[in-house]
Structure formats: C-alpha cells, structure tokens
Short mmCIF file of C-alpha atoms in Angstrom, two decimals:
data_model
loop_
_atom_site.label_atom_id
_atom_site.label_comp_id
_atom_site.label_asym_id
_atom_site.label_seq_id
_atom_site.Cartn_x
_atom_site.Cartn_y
_atom_site.Cartn_z
CA MET A 280 11.27 16.60 8.87
CA ALA A 281 13.64 19.39 7.83
CA ASP A 282 15.53 17.41 5.23
CA LEU A 283 12.50 16.09 3.45
CA GLN A 284 11.36 17.33 0.07
CA LYS A 285 7.88 18.66 -0.51
CA THR A 286 5.73 18.15 -3.59
CA PRO A 287 3.94 21.12 -5.19
CA LEU A 288 0.77 19.92 -3.42
CA PHE A 289 2.24 20.06 0.10
CA ASP A 290 0.25 23.10 1.23
CA LEU A 291 -2.95 21.59 -0.15
CA HIS A 292 -2.37 18.33 1.76
CA VAL A 293 -1.89 20.25 5.00
CA GLU A 294 -4.96 22.39 4.31
CA LEU A 295 -7.01 19.22 3.72
CA GLY A 296 -5.91 17.90 7.11
CA ALA A 297 -3.62 15.17 5.86
CA LYS A 298 -1.35 13.29 8.24
CA MET A 299 2.07 13.81 6.69
CA VAL A 300 4.79 11.17 6.97
CA PRO A 301 8.28 10.78 5.56
CA PHE A 302 8.29 8.53 2.50
CA ALA A 303 11.19 8.04 0.09
CA GLY A 304 12.70 11.37 1.07
CA PHE A 305 9.44 13.28 0.72
CA GLU A 306 6.87 14.50 3.16
CA MET A 307 3.75 12.73 1.89
CA PRO A 308 0.10 12.37 2.97
CA VAL A 309 -0.49 8.91 4.45
CA GLN A 310 -4.16 9.64 5.09
CA TYR A 311 -6.70 12.44 5.21
CA PRO A 312 -9.44 12.92 7.81
CA LEU A 313 -11.61 10.40 5.91
CA GLY A 314 -9.26 7.60 7.02
CA VAL A 315 -7.63 4.73 5.14
CA MET A 316 -10.68 2.46 5.07
CA LYS A 317 -13.11 5.03 3.65
CA GLU A 318 -10.48 6.45 1.30
CA HIS A 319 -9.91 2.98 -0.10
CA LEU A 320 -13.62 2.25 -0.60
CA HIS A 321 -14.27 5.69 -2.05
CA THR A 322 -11.57 5.18 -4.68
CA ARG A 323 -13.09 1.93 -5.90
CA SER A 324 -16.70 3.16 -5.93
CA LYS A 325 -16.18 6.79 -7.02
CA ALA A 326 -12.81 8.42 -7.60
CA GLY A 327 -9.66 9.13 -5.65
CA LEU A 328 -6.97 11.71 -6.33
CA PHE A 329 -3.42 10.74 -5.33
CA ASP A 330 -0.33 12.91 -5.26
CA VAL A 331 2.42 10.75 -6.70
CA SER A 332 4.76 13.62 -7.50
CA HIS A 333 7.49 11.94 -5.47
CA MET A 334 7.93 9.44 -8.29
CA GLY A 335 10.63 10.06 -10.86
CA GLN A 336 9.62 11.38 -14.29
CA VAL A 337 12.32 10.94 -16.89
CA ILE A 338 12.58 11.73 -20.61
CA LEU A 339 14.90 9.60 -22.71
CA ARG A 340 16.07 10.68 -26.15
CA GLY A 341 18.71 9.44 -28.53
CA GLU A 342 19.30 7.96 -31.93
CA ASN A 343 19.64 4.44 -30.60
CA ILE A 344 17.40 4.86 -27.61
CA VAL A 345 15.21 1.85 -28.43
CA ALA A 346 18.09 -0.60 -28.80
CA ASP A 347 19.99 0.87 -25.86
CA LEU A 348 17.00 0.77 -23.52
CA GLU A 349 16.25 -2.81 -24.54
CA LYS A 350 19.62 -3.74 -22.99
CA LEU A 351 18.43 -2.44 -19.62
CA ILE A 352 14.85 -3.69 -19.62
CA PRO A 353 13.64 -7.00 -21.05
CA MET A 354 10.67 -5.36 -22.76
CA ASN A 355 10.02 -4.92 -26.45
CA VAL A 356 10.52 -1.16 -26.64
CA GLY A 357 10.69 -1.13 -30.44
CA ALA A 358 7.21 -2.63 -30.86
CA LEU A 359 5.56 -0.09 -28.57
CA ALA A 360 3.35 2.14 -30.75
CA VAL A 361 3.36 5.91 -30.43
CA GLY A 362 0.91 6.95 -27.71
CA ARG A 363 1.15 3.66 -25.82
CA GLN A 364 2.63 2.79 -22.43
CA ARG A 365 3.99 -0.41 -20.97
CA TYR A 366 4.95 -1.79 -17.56
CA GLY A 367 8.58 -2.83 -17.26
CA PHE A 368 11.56 -3.27 -14.96
CA PHE A 369 15.32 -2.92 -14.88
CA THR A 370 17.12 -6.22 -14.36
CA ASN A 371 20.53 -7.02 -12.91
CA GLU A 372 23.09 -9.66 -14.04
CA GLN A 373 21.57 -12.21 -11.64
CA GLY A 374 18.15 -11.70 -13.21
CA GLY A 375 16.88 -9.76 -10.18
CA ILE A 376 14.78 -6.62 -10.42
CA LEU A 377 16.44 -3.23 -9.86
CA ASP A 378 13.16 -1.31 -10.06
CA ASP A 379 9.82 -1.53 -11.80
CA LEU A 380 8.54 1.29 -13.96
CA MET A 381 6.21 2.54 -16.67
CA PHE A 382 7.49 3.72 -20.03
CA ALA A 383 5.62 5.39 -22.88
CA ASN A 384 6.40 6.01 -26.52
CA ARG A 385 5.81 9.74 -26.99
CA ASP A 386 7.02 9.77 -30.59
CA ASP A 387 10.29 11.71 -30.38
CA HIS A 388 11.11 10.51 -26.88
CA ILE A 389 10.42 7.88 -24.26
CA PHE A 390 8.72 9.04 -21.08
CA MET A 391 9.48 6.91 -18.05
CA VAL A 392 8.09 6.92 -14.51
CA VAL A 393 10.14 5.22 -11.79
CA ASN A 394 9.71 4.63 -8.06
CA ALA A 395 10.56 7.48 -5.72
CA ALA A 396 12.85 5.41 -3.52
CA ARG A 397 14.81 4.18 -6.57
CA LYS A 398 14.91 7.43 -8.52
CA ASP A 399 18.57 8.26 -7.91
CA HIS A 400 19.62 4.69 -8.51
CA ASP A 401 17.62 4.43 -11.72
CA ILE A 402 18.88 7.69 -13.15
CA ALA A 403 22.49 6.66 -12.57
CA HIS A 404 21.72 3.28 -14.10
CA LEU A 405 20.12 4.89 -17.16
CA LYS A 406 22.97 7.37 -17.65
CA LYS A 407 25.54 4.60 -17.43
CA GLY A 408 23.61 2.16 -19.59
CA LEU A 409 22.38 4.51 -22.29
CA GLY A 410 25.75 6.06 -23.16
CA GLU A 411 25.15 8.87 -25.66
CA ALA A 412 21.43 9.20 -25.01
CA SER A 413 19.99 12.12 -23.09
CA VAL A 414 18.47 11.30 -19.71
CA GLU A 415 16.43 14.27 -18.60
CA VAL A 416 14.98 14.16 -15.10
CA LEU A 417 11.90 16.36 -14.85
CA GLU A 418 11.95 18.37 -11.63
CA ASP A 419 9.39 20.83 -12.97
CA ARG A 420 6.41 18.49 -13.24
CA ALA A 421 4.10 17.00 -10.64
CA LEU A 422 2.30 13.68 -11.05
CA LEU A 423 -1.30 13.09 -10.04
CA ALA A 424 -3.25 9.84 -10.21
CA LEU A 425 -7.02 9.95 -10.59
CA GLN A 426 -8.36 6.45 -9.98
CA GLY A 427 -11.70 4.71 -9.71
CA LEU A 428 -15.00 4.04 -11.41
CA GLY A 429 -15.78 7.76 -11.59
CA ALA A 430 -12.34 8.84 -12.86
CA GLU A 431 -13.41 9.11 -16.50
CA ASP A 432 -16.43 11.29 -15.77
CA ALA A 433 -14.40 13.47 -13.43
CA LEU A 434 -11.62 14.06 -15.95
CA ALA A 435 -13.95 14.43 -18.92
CA LYS A 436 -15.25 17.67 -17.39
CA PHE A 437 -11.86 19.14 -18.25
CA ASP A 438 -11.21 17.42 -21.56
CA ASN A 439 -13.64 15.04 -23.18
CA ASN A 440 -10.78 13.49 -25.16
CA CYS A 441 -9.92 11.40 -22.12
CA ARG A 442 -13.02 9.27 -22.72
CA ASP A 443 -11.87 7.26 -25.71
CA MET A 444 -8.41 6.55 -24.32
CA ARG A 445 -7.89 2.83 -23.69
CA PHE A 446 -5.89 1.27 -20.86
CA MET A 447 -2.22 2.26 -21.31
CA ASP A 448 -2.93 4.94 -23.93
CA VAL A 449 -0.93 8.12 -23.50
CA ARG A 450 -2.13 11.49 -24.74
CA ASP A 451 -1.55 15.23 -24.35
CA LEU A 452 -4.58 16.87 -22.76
CA LYS A 453 -5.13 20.48 -21.83
CA LEU A 454 -6.41 20.53 -18.24
CA CYS A 455 -7.02 23.87 -16.50
CA GLY A 456 -5.05 25.46 -19.30
CA ALA A 457 -2.00 23.32 -18.54
CA GLU A 458 -0.25 21.04 -21.00
CA CYS A 459 -0.64 17.67 -19.32
CA TRP A 460 0.69 14.28 -20.33
CA VAL A 461 -2.00 11.80 -19.43
CA SER A 462 -1.91 8.01 -19.43
CA ARG A 463 -4.89 5.78 -18.82
CA SER A 464 -3.25 3.77 -16.09
CA GLY A 465 -2.56 3.67 -12.39
CA TYR A 466 -1.69 1.29 -9.61
CA THR A 467 -4.95 0.56 -7.83
CA GLY A 468 -6.51 -2.05 -10.12
CA GLU A 469 -9.15 0.52 -11.05
CA ASP A 470 -9.66 2.42 -14.25
CA GLY A 471 -8.09 5.84 -14.11
CA TYR A 472 -5.43 8.23 -15.25
CA GLU A 473 -1.97 9.39 -14.33
CA ILE A 474 -1.47 13.05 -15.09
CA SER A 475 1.91 14.73 -15.46
CA VAL A 476 1.31 18.43 -14.92
CA PRO A 477 3.70 21.42 -14.71
CA ASN A 478 4.49 22.21 -11.04
CA GLY A 479 2.98 25.69 -11.31
CA LYS A 480 -0.41 24.30 -12.34
CA ALA A 481 -0.50 21.22 -10.12
CA GLU A 482 -2.34 22.75 -7.17
CA GLU A 483 -4.90 24.48 -9.39
CA LEU A 484 -5.62 21.22 -11.23
CA ALA A 485 -5.80 19.20 -8.00
CA ARG A 486 -8.23 21.71 -6.46
CA ALA A 487 -10.35 21.69 -9.60
CA LEU A 488 -10.51 17.88 -9.62
CA LEU A 489 -11.32 17.82 -5.89
CA SER A 490 -14.19 20.27 -6.37
CA ASP A 491 -16.07 17.36 -7.96
CA ASP A 492 -18.21 15.74 -5.24
CA ASN A 493 -17.14 12.30 -6.42
CA VAL A 494 -13.42 12.98 -6.05
CA GLU A 495 -11.66 12.70 -2.67
CA ALA A 496 -7.99 13.16 -1.84
CA ILE A 497 -6.48 9.77 -1.02
CA GLY A 498 -3.28 9.06 0.90
CA LEU A 499 -0.50 6.51 0.67
CA GLY A 500 -2.21 4.23 3.20
CA ALA A 501 -5.13 3.51 0.90
CA ARG A 502 -2.84 3.47 -2.13
CA ASP A 503 -1.05 0.53 -0.51
CA SER A 504 -4.20 -1.45 0.36
CA LEU A 505 -5.64 -0.80 -3.12
CA ARG A 506 -2.56 -2.09 -4.93
CA LEU A 507 -2.32 -5.06 -2.57
CA GLU A 508 -5.91 -6.13 -3.29
CA ALA A 509 -5.14 -5.67 -6.99
CA GLY A 510 -2.17 -8.08 -6.61
CA LEU A 511 0.33 -5.44 -7.74
CA CYS A 512 3.93 -5.57 -6.54
CA LEU A 513 5.51 -2.91 -4.36
CA TYR A 514 9.19 -2.51 -5.10
CA GLY A 515 11.43 -3.18 -2.10
CA HIS A 516 8.78 -5.47 -0.62
CA ASP A 517 7.33 -7.91 -3.16
CA ILE A 518 10.15 -7.54 -5.66
CA ASP A 519 13.77 -6.50 -5.28
CA GLU A 520 17.28 -7.21 -6.51
CA THR A 521 17.04 -10.80 -5.29
CA THR A 522 13.69 -11.70 -6.88
CA SER A 523 13.48 -12.71 -10.51
CA PRO A 524 10.54 -11.75 -12.71
CA VAL A 525 9.94 -15.47 -13.19
CA GLU A 526 9.27 -16.19 -9.53
CA ALA A 527 7.47 -12.85 -9.11
CA GLY A 528 4.97 -13.86 -11.80
CA LEU A 529 5.94 -10.93 -14.02
CA VAL A 530 6.90 -12.94 -17.10
CA TRP A 531 3.86 -11.48 -18.89
CA ALA A 532 5.70 -8.17 -18.96
CA ILE A 533 8.61 -9.71 -20.91
CA GLN A 534 7.37 -9.90 -24.48
CA LYS A 535 7.86 -13.22 -26.24
CA SER A 536 10.47 -11.89 -28.65
CA ARG A 537 12.65 -10.77 -25.76
CA ARG A 538 12.34 -14.13 -23.98
CA GLU A 539 13.68 -15.82 -27.08
CA THR A 540 16.46 -13.47 -28.16
CA GLY A 541 17.63 -12.21 -24.78
CA ASP A 542 20.34 -9.55 -25.16
CA PHE A 543 19.47 -7.69 -21.98
CA ILE A 544 21.16 -7.53 -18.58
CA GLY A 545 20.42 -10.76 -16.75
CA ASP A 546 19.22 -12.58 -19.88
CA VAL A 547 21.13 -15.78 -19.10
CA ALA A 548 19.69 -16.05 -15.59
CA ILE A 549 16.15 -15.18 -16.64
CA MET A 550 16.13 -17.51 -19.65
CA LYS A 551 17.45 -20.28 -17.43
CA ALA A 552 14.71 -19.63 -14.86
CA LEU A 553 12.10 -19.62 -17.63
CA LYS A 554 13.35 -22.98 -18.88
CA GLU A 555 13.75 -24.67 -15.51
CA GLY A 556 10.90 -23.02 -13.65
CA PRO A 557 11.30 -21.10 -10.42
CA VAL A 558 12.03 -22.62 -7.00
CA ARG A 559 9.52 -20.30 -5.33
CA LYS A 560 6.62 -18.23 -6.60
CA ARG A 561 4.74 -15.13 -5.59
CA VAL A 562 1.18 -16.00 -4.63
CA GLY A 563 -1.87 -14.50 -3.03
CA LEU A 564 -2.24 -15.43 0.65
CA ARG A 565 -5.57 -15.23 2.42
CA PRO A 566 -5.43 -15.68 6.19
CA THR A 567 -8.51 -17.74 7.06
CA GLY A 568 -8.98 -15.97 10.40
CA ARG A 569 -9.65 -12.31 10.99
CA ALA A 570 -6.17 -11.23 11.97
CA PRO A 571 -4.23 -9.34 9.30
CA MET A 572 -0.79 -10.80 8.65
CA ARG A 573 1.86 -8.41 7.51
CA GLU A 574 5.22 -8.27 5.78
CA GLY A 575 7.79 -10.50 7.42
CA VAL A 576 5.46 -13.24 8.67
CA VAL A 577 7.23 -16.57 8.10
CA LEU A 578 5.25 -19.38 6.45
CA PHE A 579 5.30 -23.09 7.31
CA LYS A 580 3.64 -26.14 5.83
CA SER A 581 2.03 -27.22 9.10
CA GLU A 582 1.47 -26.13 12.68
CA THR A 583 4.54 -28.01 13.85
CA SER A 584 6.97 -28.15 10.91
CA ILE A 585 10.40 -26.63 11.42
CA ASP A 586 11.60 -25.46 8.02
CA PRO A 587 10.01 -22.29 6.63
CA ILE A 588 8.47 -22.61 3.17
CA GLY A 589 8.16 -18.90 2.48
CA SER A 590 7.21 -15.53 3.86
CA ILE A 591 4.74 -12.70 3.47
CA THR A 592 6.06 -9.69 1.56
CA SER A 593 2.95 -7.46 1.76
CA GLY A 594 -0.08 -7.89 3.93
CA GLY A 595 -2.83 -6.11 5.74
CA PHE A 596 -6.56 -5.61 5.72
CA GLY A 597 -8.36 -5.41 2.39
CA PRO A 598 -11.29 -2.99 2.81
CA SER A 599 -12.99 -4.01 -0.46
CA PHE A 600 -12.21 -7.69 0.08
CA GLY A 601 -13.55 -7.38 3.61
CA GLY A 602 -10.83 -9.31 5.35
CA PRO A 603 -7.11 -9.81 5.67
CA VAL A 604 -5.15 -10.11 2.43
CA ALA A 605 -1.48 -10.74 1.76
CA MET A 606 1.01 -11.80 -0.84
CA GLY A 607 4.36 -13.44 -0.56
CA TYR A 608 6.64 -16.17 -1.80
CA VAL A 609 6.20 -19.89 -1.20
CA LEU A 610 8.10 -22.90 -2.47
CA ASN A 611 6.78 -24.08 -5.82
CA HIS A 612 5.10 -27.11 -4.29
CA PHE A 613 2.73 -24.85 -2.31
CA ALA A 614 2.17 -22.32 -5.07
CA ASN A 615 -1.25 -23.45 -6.22
CA GLU A 616 -4.72 -22.27 -5.42
CA GLY A 617 -6.16 -24.37 -2.61
CA ALA A 618 -2.88 -25.15 -0.86
CA GLN A 619 -2.88 -24.37 2.85
CA VAL A 620 0.07 -22.97 4.72
CA PHE A 621 0.57 -21.51 8.19
CA GLY A 622 1.89 -18.11 9.15
CA GLU A 623 3.64 -17.60 12.47
CA GLN A 624 2.35 -14.52 14.25
CA ARG A 625 2.71 -13.63 17.94
CA GLY A 626 3.92 -17.16 18.65
CA LYS A 627 0.97 -18.89 16.98
CA ARG A 628 0.69 -20.68 13.65
CA LEU A 629 -2.40 -19.39 11.88
CA PRO A 630 -3.86 -21.00 8.72
CA ILE A 631 -3.57 -19.22 5.39
CA ASP A 632 -5.06 -20.25 2.04
CA VAL A 633 -2.92 -19.90 -1.05
CA VAL A 634 -5.04 -18.12 -3.65
CA ASN A 635 -4.67 -16.69 -7.12
CA LEU A 636 -4.14 -12.95 -7.40
CA PRO A 637 -5.78 -10.47 -7.57
CA PHE A 638 -8.15 -10.34 -4.60
CA ILE A 639 -10.26 -7.74 -6.39
CA PRO A 640 -10.48 -8.10 -10.20
CA ALA A 641 -9.08 -5.21 -12.22
CA ASN A 642 -11.47 -2.70 -13.77
CA PHE A 643 -9.25 -1.50 -16.60
CA LYS A 644 -10.82 -0.07 -19.75
CA ARG A 645 -9.17 -2.37 -22.28
CA MET B 106 -13.48 7.38 34.92
CA LYS B 107 -9.69 7.30 35.06
CA PHE B 108 -7.10 7.43 32.29
CA THR B 109 -3.61 6.04 31.77
CA GLU B 110 -0.73 7.70 29.98
CA GLU B 111 -0.98 4.79 27.51
CA HIS B 112 -4.37 6.19 26.44
CA GLU B 113 -6.57 3.61 28.10
CA TRP B 114 -9.67 4.46 30.11
CA LEU B 115 -10.78 2.65 33.27
CA GLU B 116 -14.23 2.72 34.78
CA LYS B 117 -15.14 1.26 38.12
CA ASP B 118 -18.33 -0.78 38.25
CA GLU B 119 -19.35 -2.51 41.49
CA ASP B 120 -16.45 -4.84 42.08
CA THR B 121 -14.88 -4.79 38.61
CA VAL B 122 -13.01 -2.30 36.43
CA SER B 123 -13.84 -1.96 32.70
CA VAL B 124 -11.00 -1.01 30.35
CA GLY B 125 -11.05 0.56 26.88
CA ILE B 126 -9.04 2.98 24.76
CA THR B 127 -9.51 6.72 24.51
CA GLU B 128 -10.70 8.66 21.51
CA HIS B 129 -7.17 9.99 21.14
CA ALA B 130 -5.82 6.40 20.88
CA SER B 131 -8.58 5.36 18.51
CA GLU B 132 -7.81 8.23 16.17
CA ALA B 133 -4.10 7.55 16.26
CA LEU B 134 -4.60 3.86 15.50
CA GLY B 135 -6.90 4.48 12.55
CA ASP B 136 -9.58 2.06 11.37
CA ILE B 137 -9.52 -0.96 13.66
CA VAL B 138 -10.05 -4.27 11.83
CA PHE B 139 -9.16 -6.95 14.38
CA VAL B 140 -9.26 -7.46 18.13
CA GLU B 141 -7.89 -10.38 20.13
CA LEU B 142 -9.16 -10.52 23.73
CA PRO B 143 -7.79 -12.38 26.76
CA GLU B 144 -9.51 -15.46 28.14
CA ILE B 145 -11.94 -15.18 31.01
CA GLY B 146 -10.31 -16.38 34.21
CA THR B 147 -6.81 -15.22 33.29
CA MET B 148 -4.85 -13.66 36.14
CA VAL B 149 -3.07 -10.59 34.83
CA SER B 150 -0.47 -8.21 36.21
CA LYS B 151 -0.26 -4.51 35.57
CA GLY B 152 1.75 -4.02 32.33
CA ASP B 153 0.91 -7.41 30.77
CA GLU B 154 0.03 -7.09 27.09
CA ILE B 155 -3.36 -8.79 27.04
CA VAL B 156 -5.23 -7.39 24.02
CA VAL B 157 -4.02 -7.20 20.42
CA ILE B 158 -5.54 -4.55 18.19
CA GLU B 159 -4.87 -4.44 14.47
CA SER B 160 -5.75 -1.34 12.53
CA VAL B 161 -5.36 -0.81 8.80
CA LYS B 162 -1.94 0.57 9.67
CA ALA B 163 -0.37 -1.68 12.30
CA ALA B 164 -0.72 -4.00 15.26
CA SER B 165 -0.67 -2.65 18.79
CA ASP B 166 -1.18 -3.99 22.29
CA ILE B 167 -3.31 -2.98 25.20
CA MET B 168 -1.81 -3.55 28.63
CA ALA B 169 -3.55 -4.58 31.80
CA PRO B 170 -3.61 -1.32 33.78
CA ILE B 171 -4.07 -3.11 37.13
CA ASP B 172 -3.49 -6.52 38.69
CA GLY B 173 -6.42 -8.89 38.88
CA GLU B 174 -8.56 -11.50 37.18
CA ILE B 175 -10.28 -11.12 33.81
CA VAL B 176 -13.93 -11.76 34.61
CA GLU B 177 -15.65 -10.60 31.43
CA ILE B 178 -14.71 -9.82 27.82
CA ASN B 179 -16.61 -7.83 25.20
CA GLU B 180 -17.03 -10.43 22.46
CA ALA B 181 -19.13 -8.05 20.36
CA LEU B 182 -15.89 -6.25 19.47
CA ILE B 183 -14.58 -9.35 17.71
CA ASP B 184 -17.39 -9.18 15.14
CA ALA B 185 -17.49 -5.40 14.98
CA PRO B 186 -14.01 -3.98 15.60
CA SER B 187 -15.02 -0.73 13.87
CA SER B 188 -17.36 0.01 16.80
CA ILE B 189 -14.23 0.94 18.77
CA ASN B 190 -13.50 3.82 16.37
CA GLU B 191 -17.14 4.83 16.33
CA SER B 192 -17.51 5.13 20.08
CA PRO B 193 -14.28 4.41 21.95
CA LEU B 194 -15.63 5.27 25.40
CA ASP B 195 -18.43 2.70 25.04
CA ALA B 196 -16.20 -0.03 23.66
CA TRP B 197 -14.87 -1.77 26.74
CA PHE B 198 -12.47 -4.63 26.06
CA PHE B 199 -12.45 -6.53 29.32
CA LYS B 200 -13.45 -6.29 32.97
CA ILE B 201 -10.92 -6.97 35.69
CA LYS B 202 -11.65 -7.93 39.25
CA PRO B 203 -8.85 -5.94 40.91
CA SER B 204 -6.62 -7.60 43.46
CA ASP B 205 -5.39 -4.20 44.65
CA PRO B 206 -8.17 -1.58 44.55
CA THR B 207 -5.74 1.28 45.22
CA GLN B 208 -4.15 0.87 41.76
CA PHE B 209 -7.27 2.32 40.13
CA ASP B 210 -7.02 5.49 42.18
CA SER B 211 -3.44 6.13 41.08
CA TYR B 212 -4.48 6.94 37.49
CA LEU B 213 -5.23 10.33 35.91
CA ASP B 214 -8.56 12.05 36.15
CA GLU B 215 -10.11 13.50 32.99
CA ASP B 216 -8.57 16.96 33.38
CA ALA B 217 -5.09 15.58 33.92
CA TYR B 218 -5.46 13.28 30.91
CA THR B 219 -6.79 16.06 28.69
CA ALA B 220 -3.76 18.11 29.69
CA ILE B 221 -1.28 15.47 28.55
CA ILE B 222 -2.88 14.97 25.14
CA SER B 223 -3.37 18.65 24.32
#
C-alpha cells in the first residue's frame, strides 16, 4: 500500500488494532477489533468516533461566490444563514449528479466537504466553474465524526457550547486547545458532530474523545451499514453521473426557488424530470428472507419474468434493523411501499419488499 | 481433527465426517449473518461449493472437502449464524458419509495448519 495516503490518525488506528484497507487513495480503518456489527450497534446506542479525514475540505471565497456557486449546485446558497450548513450536490448538463457534499455559510467564506473519491474532480470543477473565486483545499486539517446518542454528552466535556447547536448548525469550538470547526451533522442517521481539526491536534483530540467509556473508534464497515439503514446515498453506488436527483429522491435538497428559476448546470433536464416525473425511483428494498442482497443484484417483477425492472445499488445486513437491508432503483410502477419484487442471487429469485426509507428513523436534534 | 488450506476443519465421528470453519476463517470473515446449508441426501464431490456464508462484509462459499453423501446438517446455525463466530470449532455445518475414507487422512494436522496461518 505504498502509494496510499495516510490520515493524521493512521498511527492511532494501527495502535487500536484496526484492519486497514485502501479506500479512495487512503489507507483507512475498515474495522477495529470490536467488529462491524458491534461497532454499528455501539454507535447508535452510545457514541462512535470516525476518521473521515480522507474527505475533501474546501474553503470558497469571492465577491460573487454565492451567485457563482449557485450555477454549480441547485441549492439556495444565498438564503443559507451564517452558521448553518446544507446538503447539496454538483449536477452535470444531463441533470446527473457529479458528487454530493455539505456546504456551510461561515460568514466570510463557504466551507465545503466533498467525497474523498471525488475530491480531485470536484476541485477542478469548482476552479473552472467559479472563475475569479478562490478555491482553497485544506490539506492541514483532519475531519472527525462523533456520532450517536451519546455524542452530545461526550463532546460537551470539552465545550459545553456544543449542546445548544441544532442539526446543521456550524460553530467554532475550542477542543483540546485546538480551533475546531464543528457542525451538528453526520452520515449515520444519528445525532452527532463533524469536527474539522488542525492536523497537529487531531490525534490528541481523538485520543481524548476515545478516553470516554461511551466512545469507541468505528471503521468504514459500520459507517456503511449505518448510512444504509439511515437511507443515505453513497456516491458512486446509489447516485452518480447517470442518476438524477429526481429519481434519487433528493428533490428535497433543491430549494423551491431553485426549482422554479433554474439557472444551474442541468436545470433543463432536472426541471423536465420534475415536471414529467422520473422513469425509475430509488427505494428501500427489504429482502424477506435472511440472505443479504448486495450491490449489483438485478430485480425482476416475478420469479419467471425476463425483463429486469431495476437493481440493488447498496445492500447488506442491517445490525440495528436485525436483517438484510438494501436500496436501489426500480421502475416507477414498482416504487411504492408494499410492492414485491424479486432479486436474482446465486441463480435463485428471492422475494424483496419495496419499503419506504429509512430503515431506522433518524435521531437528529432539529 | 484435520484442517484444509481453505481453513475448514474436519472431524471424524463413527462413519461420518463433520465439517466447519476455523477460528482464523471466522475472524477473517467477520460477523456472520447468514448461512445456507446443503440438502440432506445430496451427493457431493470434493471441491463442490455447498455452503454459502454471508458476513457483514461479503458472501463466501464452503467447499466439500471430501466426496460423499450429506447425511446431516446443523440447522441451528440458520437461526443463530453468530454462533459460528462465537465458537467456530463447535459450529459444524454438515456431516458427510465419505465414499473414500483415505481423503480425510490427506489433510493437515493441527501443527501443520497452525504453521500455514502463522
């Protein structure tokens, strides 16, 4: 793994006994000795600490940054209050999704977090699309996510000001003497925080958080099953350049004003899809048997039908749900709770119920 | 008890051979959440993929280590797949009535197996 990058927490992961795997050009912990199942359950019931330093942290500044950014993402950037964060995505001319992201209004700049695997792409896209604006990629900051029911209590030991933050609030907090940028957000469906911390203080902060009996280090394996149960999309799997936000069920992230006025890349295609409705939709898929069904499983309307009606884009075992869970795309006709479809696995057609997402309701502090 | 290089264990009972996976395999697979067993009465050949195991990470197969007939399956594993992780050497998957008893003897003893995994 010589060519892989390491996050500032690499030595800590190894010391904790993590199994390291290559992920998006980084050597990342997929699981710790606790194992995926227990890590997942611990996060929901207590608190889990994730190293997400592989993700891209970007600062955008410029006189016309709001208007310029609104060309690249169909979100209402201008209406985002100082100290607030939103979910968003870059779109292409066909109305597909180039990456999904979080962006925050930090008064004199916009702070954006993008997916690790799309970082280089996104930065080039921002530099090209934003013209005069400054696109500063932060290589000197790590990113930690503290997630779960006990996240607030665990973080409040360092700075009580985290308590009255609401979901998607962004604030500067001093943690272990480090200037941290903290948002009340995450990608597990649980309450929690994402903490941008200077590289030099990342390990100290992580160790301090982990010294709390309620906080365990959690790997990418559990991160994936947590977000899947929460019905959240994984870029490159559930959404990509060929999926529109309309069929992905992400229209909620496009504020009403933007749906009406357009003026963003892909506006024609997305407004058309909004008007006409999508051909296929992303849905929750619950295999009725015990066998997990994973990405790539092709879906059919019956045990004998020939034409596929969709496929699974993410799937596995849901530890909190207590059974197999999946999501994927099905033709519109099948995209309603209660519809039954069949997934072909190891030469057999196994029944799957179409269900509404999420599998586990979100615990955000709204 | 004998061991295969595919990290299965075999134990000879009176006229049958029980088959499971080793601790090493169980740890590598991670938390097991699903097991699909062969049907009793199936004639299997050495190398046939006859058990499907799904862990939180991925699906994998267990091969028949010897030729013979499946005479018993451990249905308790279907309801409690996690018992495999808890005690892999107790969690037998199936019992084979061997058609060639010498195949059993060709596998590794414990020392030889320990050597290949260390």
